[in-house]
């Protein structure tokens, strides 16, 4: 049991910690929009300020893009070292009209805080900071050395943290990397995540005529980029949800029988999926259950699509251009660079006549697989169980945290993915939220983990 005084401190300061979290949430640190660069820098300064206040040695590192915040406690050689990773940047907020409340004016209703970044990832990063604060403010010796590396380009596919990690493995050296940027299994069941998907994010651009044409005057005489794009997209997958890009599945690491059994035991149903998403029915690659598709099968999905006129009423044109953004979520052993190449080659090979096709490779992320058996996993399980008062289950995630694979490679330390969000917290969507109960339990879990990891 973590020192009672530490947990008492967290309990006594719940309201204060929520108020401070709201200050953090008020900063619109949208990394993908350059007009928010100053805001991102303010968010970095906020994190740096909190860690400085706790007596850590803090550096704000400029590595080409948005700053990295690095901090460390006194490093005693006899103690283990935990490296806490998170991100202070957030996703864009559009469509703004679907928010019930302005995204950067946090609102609390029924013990839930609503704001962009509440769950992804400011609220979760903050559980780490507040757990540390509890030890320091109570004057209790830290059970472990702590290091923090908090970045501001996670949502934008930025390079800074890769460069920094590759060049400074000694500085980040640790016995475990702790990441809270995922979800619990459900409201009453914590989960320890042992796999993240990777990503290859592509864009297809089509150009036909130099300008939009009258669809009567020129219709039928030139290729229509909108139609041509639809043809390409229609060939990405068959009607059973199987991706048709040659070689796409070649490197996929198949699920172990015990993993399939473990997923099945969790009892996730298509009814739950329908309720969570509002989709009329479940759909996905034939031959796999919904959880298997969600967590362990690669995907190929249109993320954005545009061509011609989408405004009110009708406008009779042959559009000059069309574009689609496509994400492929990858599973262990698939290589984003290789998949991006296969995608490009295939799209060019099926491109209809009469349009110029360009394929752009935006950014990638390596998939992650963590051994389920290790001392650190045990420590994580114990901390989650005590912090949440329920036995955790093993889960995987469909989302990506791009730097984690690089951490594994460069730092050679085990990764613990302890998520405190819910899959229904609307991350990347309007009305993002974070349950305060999970915020508080997350901080307790982190505090307990520091002790468990030291054992
Ligand atoms: N917190 C998410 C990752 C995540 C998503 C975990 C869903 C569990 C469930 C993270 O901040 C994120 O959104 N990552 C991006 C990375 C991308 C921009 C390279 C993602 O997965 O889209
Ligand atoms: Zn995110």
CSV table of C-alpha atoms and ligand atoms in Angstrom, one decimal:
chain,number,residue,atom,x,y,z
A,1,UNK,CA,0.0,0.0,0.0
A,2,UNK,CA,1.4,3.4,-0.9
A,3,UNK,CA,2.1,5.5,2.0
A,4,UNK,CA,-1.2,6.4,3.5
A,5,UNK,CA,-0.2,10.1,3.7
A,6,UNK,CA,0.3,10.3,0.0
A,7,UNK,CA,-3.1,9.0,-0.8
A,8,UNK,CA,-4.6,11.2,1.9
A,9,UNK,CA,-3.0,14.2,0.3
A,10,UNK,CA,-4.5,13.3,-3.1
A,11,UNK,CA,-7.9,12.9,-1.5
A,12,UNK,CA,-7.6,16.2,0.4
A,13,UNK,CA,-6.6,18.1,-2.7
A,14,UNK,CA,-9.1,16.8,-5.2
A,15,UNK,CA,-10.9,20.0,-5.8
A,16,UNK,CA,-7.7,22.0,-6.1
A,17,UNK,CA,-6.3,19.6,-8.6
A,18,UNK,CA,-9.4,19.8,-10.7
A,19,UNK,CA,-9.2,23.6,-10.7
A,20,UNK,CA,-5.6,23.5,-11.8
A,21,UNK,CA,-6.4,20.9,-14.5
A,22,UNK,CA,-9.0,23.4,-15.8
A,23,UNK,CA,-6.3,26.1,-16.1
A,24,UNK,CA,-4.3,23.6,-18.2
A,25,UNK,CA,-7.4,22.8,-20.3
A,26,UNK,CA,-8.0,26.5,-21.0
A,27,UNK,CA,-4.9,26.7,-23.2
A,28,UNK,CA,-5.8,25.9,-26.8
A,29,UNK,CA,-2.7,23.9,-27.6
A,30,UNK,CA,-3.6,22.6,-31.0
A,31,UNK,CA,-0.4,21.4,-32.5
A,32,UNK,CA,-1.5,20.9,-36.0
A,33,UNK,CA,-2.6,24.5,-36.5
A,34,UNK,CA,0.2,27.0,-36.7
A,35,UNK,CA,-1.9,29.9,-35.4
A,36,UNK,CA,-1.9,28.0,-32.0
A,37,UNK,CA,1.9,27.8,-31.8
A,38,UNK,CA,2.0,30.4,-29.0
A,39,UNK,CA,-0.7,28.5,-27.1
A,40,UNK,CA,1.3,25.3,-27.4
A,41,UNK,CA,4.3,27.1,-26.0
A,42,UNK,CA,2.2,28.3,-23.1
A,43,UNK,CA,1.0,24.7,-22.4
A,44,UNK,CA,4.7,23.6,-22.4
A,45,UNK,CA,5.4,26.4,-19.9
A,46,UNK,CA,2.5,25.4,-17.8
A,47,UNK,CA,3.9,21.8,-17.5
A,48,UNK,CA,7.4,23.1,-17.0
A,49,UNK,CA,6.2,25.5,-14.2
A,50,UNK,CA,4.4,22.7,-12.3
A,51,UNK,CA,7.4,20.4,-12.4
A,52,UNK,CA,9.7,23.2,-11.4
A,53,UNK,CA,7.5,24.0,-8.5
A,54,UNK,CA,7.9,20.5,-7.3
A,55,UNK,CA,11.7,20.9,-7.2
A,56,UNK,CA,12.5,18.9,-10.3
A,57,UNK,CA,15.3,20.1,-12.6
A,58,UNK,CA,13.4,21.1,-15.7
A,59,UNK,CA,14.5,21.9,-19.3
A,60,UNK,CA,12.4,23.2,-22.1
A,61,UNK,CA,14.0,21.7,-25.2
A,62,UNK,CA,13.7,23.2,-28.6
A,63,UNK,CA,14.2,20.4,-31.1
A,64,UNK,CA,13.0,22.0,-34.3
A,65,UNK,CA,9.2,22.1,-33.7
A,66,UNK,CA,7.2,22.6,-30.5
A,67,UNK,CA,9.1,22.4,-27.3
A,68,UNK,CA,9.7,19.2,-25.3
A,69,UNK,CA,9.5,19.5,-21.5
A,70,UNK,CA,12.1,17.3,-19.8
A,71,UNK,CA,12.3,17.1,-16.0
A,72,UNK,CA,14.0,14.9,-13.5
A,73,UNK,CA,14.2,14.4,-9.7
A,74,UNK,CA,17.4,13.8,-7.9
A,75,UNK,CA,18.8,10.6,-9.3
A,76,UNK,CA,19.9,8.2,-6.6
A,77,UNK,CA,21.7,5.2,-8.0
A,78,UNK,CA,20.0,2.8,-5.6
A,79,UNK,CA,16.5,3.7,-6.7
A,80,UNK,CA,14.8,2.5,-9.9
A,81,UNK,CA,13.9,5.1,-12.4
A,82,UNK,CA,10.5,5.7,-14.0
A,83,UNK,CA,10.2,7.8,-17.2
A,84,UNK,CA,6.8,9.4,-17.5
A,85,UNK,CA,5.7,10.3,-21.0
A,86,UNK,CA,2.7,12.3,-22.2
A,87,UNK,CA,1.6,15.1,-24.5
A,88,UNK,CA,0.4,18.6,-23.8
A,89,UNK,CA,-0.9,19.2,-27.4
A,90,UNK,CA,-4.5,18.5,-28.4
A,91,UNK,CA,-6.5,17.8,-31.5
A,92,UNK,CA,-8.4,20.5,-33.5
A,93,UNK,CA,-11.9,21.2,-32.3
A,94,UNK,CA,-13.9,21.3,-35.5
A,95,UNK,CA,-16.8,20.9,-36.0
A,96,UNK,CA,-17.2,23.5,-33.3
A,97,UNK,CA,-21.0,23.7,-33.7
A,98,UNK,CA,-21.3,20.2,-32.3
A,99,UNK,CA,-19.8,21.1,-29.0
A,100,UNK,CA,-22.4,21.8,-26.2
A,101,UNK,CA,-19.9,24.1,-24.6
A,102,UNK,CA,-16.8,26.0,-25.8
A,103,UNK,CA,-13.9,23.4,-26.0
A,104,UNK,CA,-11.4,25.6,-24.1
A,105,UNK,CA,-13.8,26.7,-21.4
A,106,UNK,CA,-13.8,23.6,-19.3
A,107,UNK,CA,-17.2,22.7,-17.9
A,108,UNK,CA,-17.9,20.3,-15.1
A,109,UNK,CA,-21.2,18.4,-15.0
A,110,UNK,CA,-22.0,15.3,-12.9
A,111,UNK,CA,-18.3,14.9,-11.9
A,112,UNK,CA,-17.2,14.9,-15.6
A,113,UNK,CA,-15.0,17.6,-17.0
A,114,UNK,CA,-15.7,18.6,-20.6
A,115,UNK,CA,-13.0,20.2,-22.7
A,116,UNK,CA,-10.6,19.5,-25.6
A,117,UNK,CA,-7.7,17.6,-24.2
A,118,UNK,CA,-9.5,16.6,-20.9
A,119,UNK,CA,-8.8,12.9,-21.6
A,120,UNK,CA,-6.3,13.1,-24.5
A,121,UNK,CA,-3.9,13.8,-22.9
A,122,UNK,CA,-3.8,16.7,-20.4
A,123,UNK,CA,-6.0,15.1,-17.8
A,124,UNK,CA,-4.0,11.9,-17.9
A,125,UNK,CA,-0.6,13.6,-17.9
A,126,UNK,CA,-1.8,15.6,-14.9
A,127,UNK,CA,-2.4,12.4,-12.8
A,128,UNK,CA,1.4,11.8,-13.0
A,129,UNK,CA,2.2,15.3,-12.0
A,130,UNK,CA,-0.2,15.2,-9.1
A,131,UNK,CA,1.0,11.8,-7.8
A,132,UNK,CA,4.5,13.2,-7.7
A,133,UNK,CA,3.2,16.3,-6.0
A,134,UNK,CA,1.6,14.2,-3.3
A,135,UNK,CA,5.0,12.7,-2.3
A,136,UNK,CA,6.9,15.9,-2.5
A,137,UNK,CA,4.3,18.1,-0.6
A,138,UNK,CA,4.1,15.5,2.1
A,139,UNK,CA,7.8,15.4,2.5
A,140,UNK,CA,7.9,11.7,1.7
A,141,UNK,CA,11.0,10.3,0.0
A,142,UNK,CA,10.2,9.3,-3.5
A,143,UNK,CA,10.4,5.5,-3.9
A,144,UNK,CA,11.8,5.9,-7.4
A,145,UNK,CA,13.8,8.4,-9.4
A,146,UNK,CA,11.4,10.1,-11.8
A,147,UNK,CA,12.0,11.6,-15.2
A,148,UNK,CA,9.3,13.3,-17.3
A,149,UNK,CA,9.3,13.9,-21.1
A,150,UNK,CA,6.2,15.7,-22.2
A,151,UNK,CA,5.9,16.5,-25.9
A,152,UNK,CA,3.7,18.9,-27.9
A,153,UNK,CA,3.6,17.2,-31.4
A,154,UNK,CA,1.9,13.9,-30.6
A,155,UNK,CA,-1.3,14.7,-32.4
A,156,UNK,CA,0.5,16.2,-35.4
A,157,UNK,CA,3.0,13.5,-36.2
A,158,UNK,CA,5.9,15.8,-35.2
A,159,UNK,CA,9.5,14.8,-35.2
A,160,UNK,CA,11.0,16.5,-32.2
A,161,UNK,CA,10.7,13.7,-29.7
A,162,UNK,CA,12.0,11.1,-32.2
A,163,UNK,CA,15.2,13.2,-32.7
A,164,UNK,CA,15.6,13.8,-29.1
A,165,UNK,CA,15.1,10.2,-28.0
A,166,UNK,CA,17.5,8.9,-30.7
A,167,UNK,CA,20.2,11.4,-29.7
A,168,UNK,CA,19.8,11.2,-25.9
A,169,UNK,CA,19.1,7.6,-24.9
A,170,UNK,CA,21.2,8.0,-21.8
A,171,UNK,CA,19.4,11.0,-20.5
A,172,UNK,CA,16.1,9.1,-20.9
A,173,UNK,CA,17.5,5.9,-19.5
A,174,UNK,CA,15.0,4.2,-17.1
A,175,UNK,CA,13.7,1.0,-15.7
A,176,UNK,CA,10.3,1.5,-17.2
A,177,UNK,CA,8.4,4.0,-19.3
A,178,UNK,CA,5.0,4.9,-18.0
A,179,UNK,CA,2.4,6.2,-20.4
A,180,UNK,CA,-1.2,7.2,-19.6
A,181,UNK,CA,-2.8,8.1,-22.9
A,182,UNK,CA,-5.1,5.1,-23.4
A,183,UNK,CA,-8.3,3.9,-21.9
A,184,UNK,CA,-9.7,1.7,-19.1
A,185,UNK,CA,-11.4,-1.4,-20.4
A,186,UNK,CA,-14.7,0.1,-19.2
A,187,UNK,CA,-16.1,2.2,-16.4
A,188,UNK,CA,-15.7,-0.5,-13.8
A,189,UNK,CA,-12.8,-2.4,-15.2
A,190,UNK,CA,-9.2,-1.0,-15.5
A,191,UNK,CA,-7.1,-2.5,-18.3
A,192,UNK,CA,-3.4,-2.9,-18.9
A,193,UNK,CA,-2.8,-2.3,-22.5
A,194,UNK,CA,-0.1,-4.4,-24.2
A,195,UNK,CA,-0.4,-3.4,-27.8
A,196,UNK,CA,-0.9,-0.2,-29.8
A,197,UNK,CA,-1.6,0.0,-33.5
A,198,UNK,CA,0.8,1.7,-35.8
A,199,UNK,CA,-0.2,4.0,-38.6
A,200,UNK,CA,0.4,4.9,-42.2
A,201,UNK,CA,-1.5,8.1,-43.1
A,202,UNK,CA,-1.9,8.8,-46.8
A,203,UNK,CA,-3.5,11.4,-49.1
A,204,UNK,CA,-4.6,10.8,-52.6
A,205,UNK,CA,-4.9,13.9,-54.9
A,206,UNK,CA,-6.6,13.8,-58.3
A,207,UNK,CA,-6.5,16.5,-60.9
A,208,UNK,CA,-8.6,16.6,-64.0
A,209,UNK,CA,-9.4,19.8,-65.9
A,210,UNK,CA,-7.7,23.0,-64.9
A,211,UNK,CA,-10.9,24.4,-63.5
A,212,UNK,CA,-14.4,23.2,-62.6
A,213,UNK,CA,-16.3,22.8,-65.9
A,214,UNK,CA,-20.0,23.2,-66.7
A,215,UNK,CA,-21.3,19.6,-66.4
A,216,UNK,CA,-23.6,20.1,-69.3
A,217,UNK,CA,-21.1,21.7,-71.7
A,218,UNK,CA,-18.2,19.3,-70.9
A,219,UNK,CA,-19.9,16.3,-69.1
A,220,UNK,CA,-19.0,13.0,-70.8
A,221,UNK,CA,-15.9,14.4,-72.6
A,222,UNK,CA,-13.3,14.4,-69.8
A,223,UNK,CA,-12.7,12.2,-66.8
A,224,UNK,CA,-14.4,13.4,-63.6
A,225,UNK,CA,-11.9,13.4,-60.6
A,226,UNK,CA,-14.7,12.7,-58.2
A,227,UNK,CA,-15.9,9.6,-60.1
A,228,UNK,CA,-12.3,8.5,-60.5
A,229,UNK,CA,-11.5,8.9,-56.8
A,230,UNK,CA,-14.6,6.9,-56.0
A,231,UNK,CA,-13.4,4.1,-58.2
A,232,UNK,CA,-10.0,4.0,-56.5
A,233,UNK,CA,-11.6,4.0,-53.0
A,234,UNK,CA,-14.0,1.2,-54.0
A,235,UNK,CA,-11.0,-1.0,-54.8
A,236,UNK,CA,-9.3,-0.5,-51.4
A,237,UNK,CA,-11.4,-3.1,-49.7
A,238,UNK,CA,-13.9,-5.8,-50.8
A,239,UNK,CA,-17.4,-6.0,-49.5
A,240,UNK,CA,-16.3,-8.2,-46.6
A,241,UNK,CA,-14.0,-5.5,-45.2
A,242,UNK,CA,-10.8,-7.3,-46.5
A,243,UNK,CA,-8.2,-4.9,-47.7
A,244,UNK,CA,-7.2,-5.5,-51.4
A,245,UNK,CA,-3.8,-3.9,-51.4
A,246,UNK,CA,-1.4,-6.6,-52.5
A,247,UNK,CA,0.9,-7.6,-49.6
A,248,UNK,CA,-1.0,-5.7,-47.0
A,249,UNK,CA,-1.4,-8.6,-44.7
A,250,UNK,CA,2.0,-10.3,-45.3
A,251,UNK,CA,3.7,-9.3,-42.1
A,252,UNK,CA,0.6,-9.3,-39.8
A,253,UNK,CA,1.4,-11.0,-36.5
A,254,UNK,CA,-1.6,-13.3,-35.9
A,255,UNK,CA,-3.3,-13.4,-32.5
A,256,UNK,CA,-2.3,-16.2,-30.2
A,257,UNK,CA,-5.1,-18.6,-29.2
A,258,UNK,CA,-4.9,-17.4,-25.6
A,259,UNK,CA,-5.3,-13.8,-26.7
A,260,UNK,CA,-8.4,-14.6,-28.7
A,261,UNK,CA,-9.7,-16.5,-25.7
A,262,UNK,CA,-8.9,-13.5,-23.5
A,263,UNK,CA,-10.7,-11.1,-25.8
A,264,UNK,CA,-13.7,-13.4,-25.9
A,265,UNK,CA,-13.9,-13.6,-22.1
A,266,UNK,CA,-14.2,-9.8,-21.9
A,267,UNK,CA,-17.7,-10.2,-23.2
A,268,UNK,CA,-17.7,-7.2,-25.5
A,269,UNK,CA,-20.7,-7.4,-27.8
A,270,UNK,CA,-21.9,-5.7,-30.9
A,271,UNK,CA,-24.7,-4.2,-28.9
A,272,UNK,CA,-22.2,-2.4,-26.7
A,273,UNK,CA,-20.5,-1.2,-29.9
A,274,UNK,CA,-23.7,0.1,-31.3
A,275,UNK,CA,-24.5,1.9,-28.1
A,276,UNK,CA,-21.0,3.5,-27.9
A,277,UNK,CA,-20.9,4.6,-31.5
A,278,UNK,CA,-24.5,5.0,-32.7
A,279,UNK,CA,-23.6,3.0,-35.8
A,280,UNK,CA,-26.5,1.0,-37.2
A,281,UNK,CA,-24.5,-2.2,-37.0
A,282,UNK,CA,-21.1,-3.6,-36.6
A,283,UNK,CA,-19.0,-4.1,-39.7
A,284,UNK,CA,-15.5,-5.2,-40.4
A,285,UNK,CA,-13.2,-7.8,-41.8
A,286,UNK,CA,-14.9,-11.1,-42.1
A,287,UNK,CA,-13.6,-14.0,-39.9
A,288,UNK,CA,-12.8,-11.8,-36.8
A,289,UNK,CA,-14.8,-10.7,-33.8
A,290,UNK,CA,-15.4,-7.0,-33.2
A,291,UNK,CA,-12.7,-6.8,-30.5
A,292,UNK,CA,-10.2,-8.7,-32.7
A,293,UNK,CA,-10.8,-6.2,-35.5
A,294,UNK,CA,-10.6,-3.2,-33.2
A,295,UNK,CA,-7.4,-4.3,-31.4
A,296,UNK,CA,-5.5,-6.7,-33.6
A,297,UNK,CA,-6.4,-6.4,-37.3
A,298,UNK,CA,-5.0,-3.7,-39.7
A,299,UNK,CA,-7.5,-1.3,-41.2
A,300,UNK,CA,-7.8,0.9,-44.2
A,301,UNK,CA,-10.2,3.8,-43.9
A,302,UNK,CA,-11.1,7.0,-45.6
A,303,UNK,CA,-10.7,9.8,-43.0
A,304,UNK,CA,-11.6,12.7,-45.3
A,305,UNK,CA,-13.1,13.1,-48.7
A,306,UNK,CA,-13.6,16.1,-50.9
A,307,UNK,CA,-14.5,16.9,-54.5
A,308,UNK,CA,-16.8,19.5,-56.2
A,309,UNK,CA,-19.6,21.3,-54.6
A,310,UNK,CA,-21.0,20.4,-51.2
A,311,UNK,CA,-22.9,23.5,-50.4
A,312,UNK,CA,-26.6,24.3,-50.3
A,313,UNK,CA,-28.7,23.4,-53.4
A,314,UNK,CA,-27.2,22.2,-56.6
A,315,UNK,CA,-24.3,23.4,-58.7
A,316,UNK,CA,-23.8,21.7,-62.0
A,317,UNK,CA,-20.1,21.1,-62.4
A,318,UNK,CA,-17.4,18.6,-63.3
A,319,UNK,CA,-14.9,19.3,-60.5
A,320,UNK,CA,-11.3,20.0,-61.3
A,321,UNK,CA,-10.0,18.1,-58.3
A,322,UNK,CA,-10.7,15.4,-55.7
A,323,UNK,CA,-8.8,14.3,-52.7
A,324,UNK,CA,-9.0,11.6,-50.0
A,325,UNK,CA,-7.2,11.1,-46.8
A,326,UNK,CA,-6.8,7.5,-45.8
A,327,UNK,CA,-5.5,6.0,-42.6
A,328,UNK,CA,-4.2,2.5,-42.3
A,329,UNK,CA,-3.9,1.3,-38.7
A,330,UNK,CA,-1.2,-1.3,-38.5
A,331,UNK,CA,-0.6,-4.2,-36.2
A,332,UNK,CA,2.6,-5.7,-34.8
A,333,UNK,CA,5.2,-6.6,-37.4
A,334,UNK,CA,3.7,-4.4,-40.1
A,335,UNK,CA,6.1,-1.6,-41.2
A,336,UNK,CA,4.5,1.8,-41.9
A,337,UNK,CA,7.1,2.7,-44.6
A,338,UNK,CA,6.5,-0.6,-46.4
A,339,UNK,CA,2.7,-0.3,-46.2
A,340,UNK,CA,2.9,3.3,-47.4
A,341,UNK,CA,4.8,2.1,-50.5
A,342,UNK,CA,2.4,-0.8,-51.2
A,343,UNK,CA,-0.5,1.7,-50.9
A,344,UNK,CA,1.1,4.1,-53.4
A,345,UNK,CA,2.0,1.5,-55.9
A,346,UNK,CA,-1.5,0.0,-55.7
A,347,UNK,CA,-3.4,3.3,-56.0
A,348,UNK,CA,-1.3,4.3,-59.0
A,349,UNK,CA,-1.9,0.9,-60.6
A,350,UNK,CA,-5.7,1.2,-60.3
A,351,UNK,CA,-6.0,4.9,-61.2
A,352,UNK,CA,-8.5,5.5,-63.9
A,353,UNK,CA,-7.5,7.1,-67.2
A,354,UNK,CA,-7.8,10.8,-67.7
A,355,UNK,CA,-6.6,12.2,-64.2
A,356,UNK,CA,-3.3,13.0,-62.7
A,357,UNK,CA,-2.9,11.1,-59.4
A,358,UNK,CA,-0.5,12.0,-56.6
A,359,UNK,CA,-0.1,10.0,-53.4
A,360,UNK,CA,1.3,11.7,-50.4
A,361,UNK,CA,2.7,9.8,-47.3
A,362,UNK,CA,1.9,12.0,-44.3
A,363,UNK,CA,3.2,10.3,-41.3
A,364,UNK,CA,3.6,7.0,-39.7
A,365,UNK,CA,3.8,5.3,-36.4
A,366,UNK,CA,5.2,1.9,-35.5
A,367,UNK,CA,2.9,-0.6,-33.8
A,368,UNK,CA,3.8,-1.7,-30.3
A,369,UNK,CA,3.6,-5.0,-28.5
A,370,UNK,CA,4.6,-5.4,-24.9
A,371,UNK,CA,5.3,-8.7,-23.2
A,372,UNK,CA,2.4,-9.5,-20.9
A,373,UNK,CA,4.6,-11.1,-18.3
A,374,UNK,CA,7.2,-9.0,-16.6
A,375,UNK,CA,7.8,-7.6,-13.1
A,376,UNK,CA,6.8,-4.1,-14.3
A,377,UNK,CA,3.5,-5.5,-15.7
A,378,UNK,CA,2.9,-7.1,-12.3
A,379,UNK,CA,3.6,-3.7,-10.6
A,380,UNK,CA,1.2,-2.0,-13.1
A,381,UNK,CA,-1.5,-4.6,-12.4
A,382,UNK,CA,-1.2,-4.2,-8.7
A,383,UNK,CA,-1.3,-0.4,-8.9
A,384,UNK,CA,-4.4,-0.5,-11.1
A,385,UNK,CA,-6.1,-2.9,-8.8
A,386,UNK,CA,-5.5,-0.9,-5.8
A,387,UNK,CA,-6.1,2.5,-7.4
A,388,UNK,CA,-9.3,1.5,-9.1
A,389,UNK,CA,-10.5,-1.1,-6.6
A,390,UNK,CA,-11.1,-3.7,-9.3
A,391,UNK,CA,-8.9,-6.4,-11.0
A,392,UNK,CA,-7.5,-5.2,-14.3
A,393,UNK,CA,-7.8,-7.1,-17.6
A,394,UNK,CA,-5.4,-7.3,-20.5
A,395,UNK,CA,-6.4,-5.1,-23.4
A,396,UNK,CA,-5.0,-3.8,-26.6
A,397,UNK,CA,-5.8,-0.5,-28.3
A,398,UNK,CA,-6.7,0.6,-31.8
A,399,UNK,CA,-5.0,4.0,-31.4
A,400,UNK,CA,-1.4,4.9,-31.8
A,401,UNK,CA,1.2,6.7,-29.7
A,402,UNK,CA,3.9,7.1,-32.2
A,403,UNK,CA,6.9,7.6,-29.9
A,404,UNK,CA,6.3,4.4,-27.8
A,405,UNK,CA,7.9,2.1,-30.4
A,406,UNK,CA,11.0,4.3,-30.6
A,407,UNK,CA,11.2,4.3,-26.8
A,408,UNK,CA,11.2,0.5,-26.8
A,409,UNK,CA,13.9,0.5,-29.4
A,410,UNK,CA,16.2,3.2,-28.1
A,411,UNK,CA,15.8,2.9,-24.4
A,412,UNK,CA,15.3,-0.9,-24.3
A,413,UNK,CA,13.1,-0.6,-21.2
A,414,UNK,CA,9.6,-2.0,-20.6
A,415,UNK,CA,6.6,0.2,-21.4
A,416,UNK,CA,3.6,0.3,-19.2
A,417,UNK,CA,0.4,1.6,-20.8
A,418,UNK,CA,-1.9,2.6,-18.0
A,419,UNK,CA,-4.8,4.4,-19.4
A,420,UNK,CA,-7.3,6.2,-17.3
A,421,UNK,CA,-9.7,7.4,-20.0
A,422,UNK,CA,-12.8,5.7,-21.4
A,423,UNK,CA,-13.3,4.8,-25.0
A,424,UNK,CA,-16.4,6.8,-24.9
A,425,UNK,CA,-14.6,10.0,-23.7
A,426,UNK,CA,-15.0,11.5,-27.2
A,427,UNK,CA,-11.3,12.0,-27.8
A,428,UNK,CA,-10.7,13.7,-31.2
A,429,UNK,CA,-14.5,14.4,-31.2
A,430,UNK,CA,-16.8,17.2,-30.0
A,431,UNK,CA,-17.5,17.1,-26.3
A,432,UNK,CA,-14.3,15.4,-25.2
A,433,UNK,CA,-14.5,14.6,-21.5
A,434,UNK,CA,-12.8,13.0,-18.6
A,435,UNK,CA,-14.5,11.5,-15.5
A,436,UNK,CA,-13.1,13.1,-12.4
A,437,UNK,CA,-13.4,9.8,-10.6
A,438,UNK,CA,-10.9,8.4,-13.2
A,439,UNK,CA,-8.7,11.5,-12.8
A,440,UNK,CA,-8.5,10.9,-9.0
A,441,UNK,CA,-8.2,7.2,-9.2
A,442,UNK,CA,-5.6,7.6,-11.9
A,443,UNK,CA,-3.5,9.8,-9.6
A,444,UNK,CA,-3.8,7.3,-6.8
A,445,UNK,CA,-2.8,4.5,-9.2
A,446,UNK,CA,0.3,6.5,-10.4
A,447,UNK,CA,1.3,7.1,-6.8
A,448,UNK,CA,0.9,3.4,-5.9
A,449,UNK,CA,2.8,2.4,-9.0
A,450,UNK,CA,5.8,4.4,-7.8
A,451,UNK,CA,6.0,2.2,-4.8
A,452,UNK,CA,5.2,-1.0,-6.5
A,453,UNK,CA,7.8,-0.4,-9.2
A,454,UNK,CA,10.4,0.2,-6.5
A,455,UNK,CA,9.9,-3.3,-5.0
B,1,LIG,N1,-4.4,9.0,-27.0
B,1,LIG,C1,-4.3,8.8,-28.4
B,1,LIG,C2,-4.0,7.3,-28.7
B,1,LIG,C3,-5.2,6.4,-28.4
B,1,LIG,C4,-6.3,6.5,-29.2
B,1,LIG,C5,-5.1,5.5,-27.4
B,1,LIG,C6,-7.4,5.7,-28.9
B,1,LIG,C7,-6.2,4.6,-27.2
B,1,LIG,C8,-7.3,4.8,-27.9
B,1,LIG,C9,-3.2,9.6,-29.0
B,1,LIG,O1,-3.1,10.9,-28.5
B,1,LIG,C10,-3.6,9.7,-30.5
B,1,LIG,O2,-4.6,10.2,-30.8
B,1,LIG,N2,-2.7,9.4,-31.4
B,1,LIG,C11,-2.8,9.6,-32.7
B,1,LIG,C12,-1.5,9.5,-33.4
B,1,LIG,C13,-1.4,9.9,-34.8
B,1,LIG,C14,-1.8,11.4,-34.9
B,1,LIG,C15,-0.1,9.6,-35.4
B,1,LIG,C16,-3.8,8.6,-33.3
B,1,LIG,O3,-3.9,7.4,-32.9
B,1,LIG,O4,-4.6,9.0,-34.2
B,2,LIG,ZN1,-5.1,11.9,-29.6
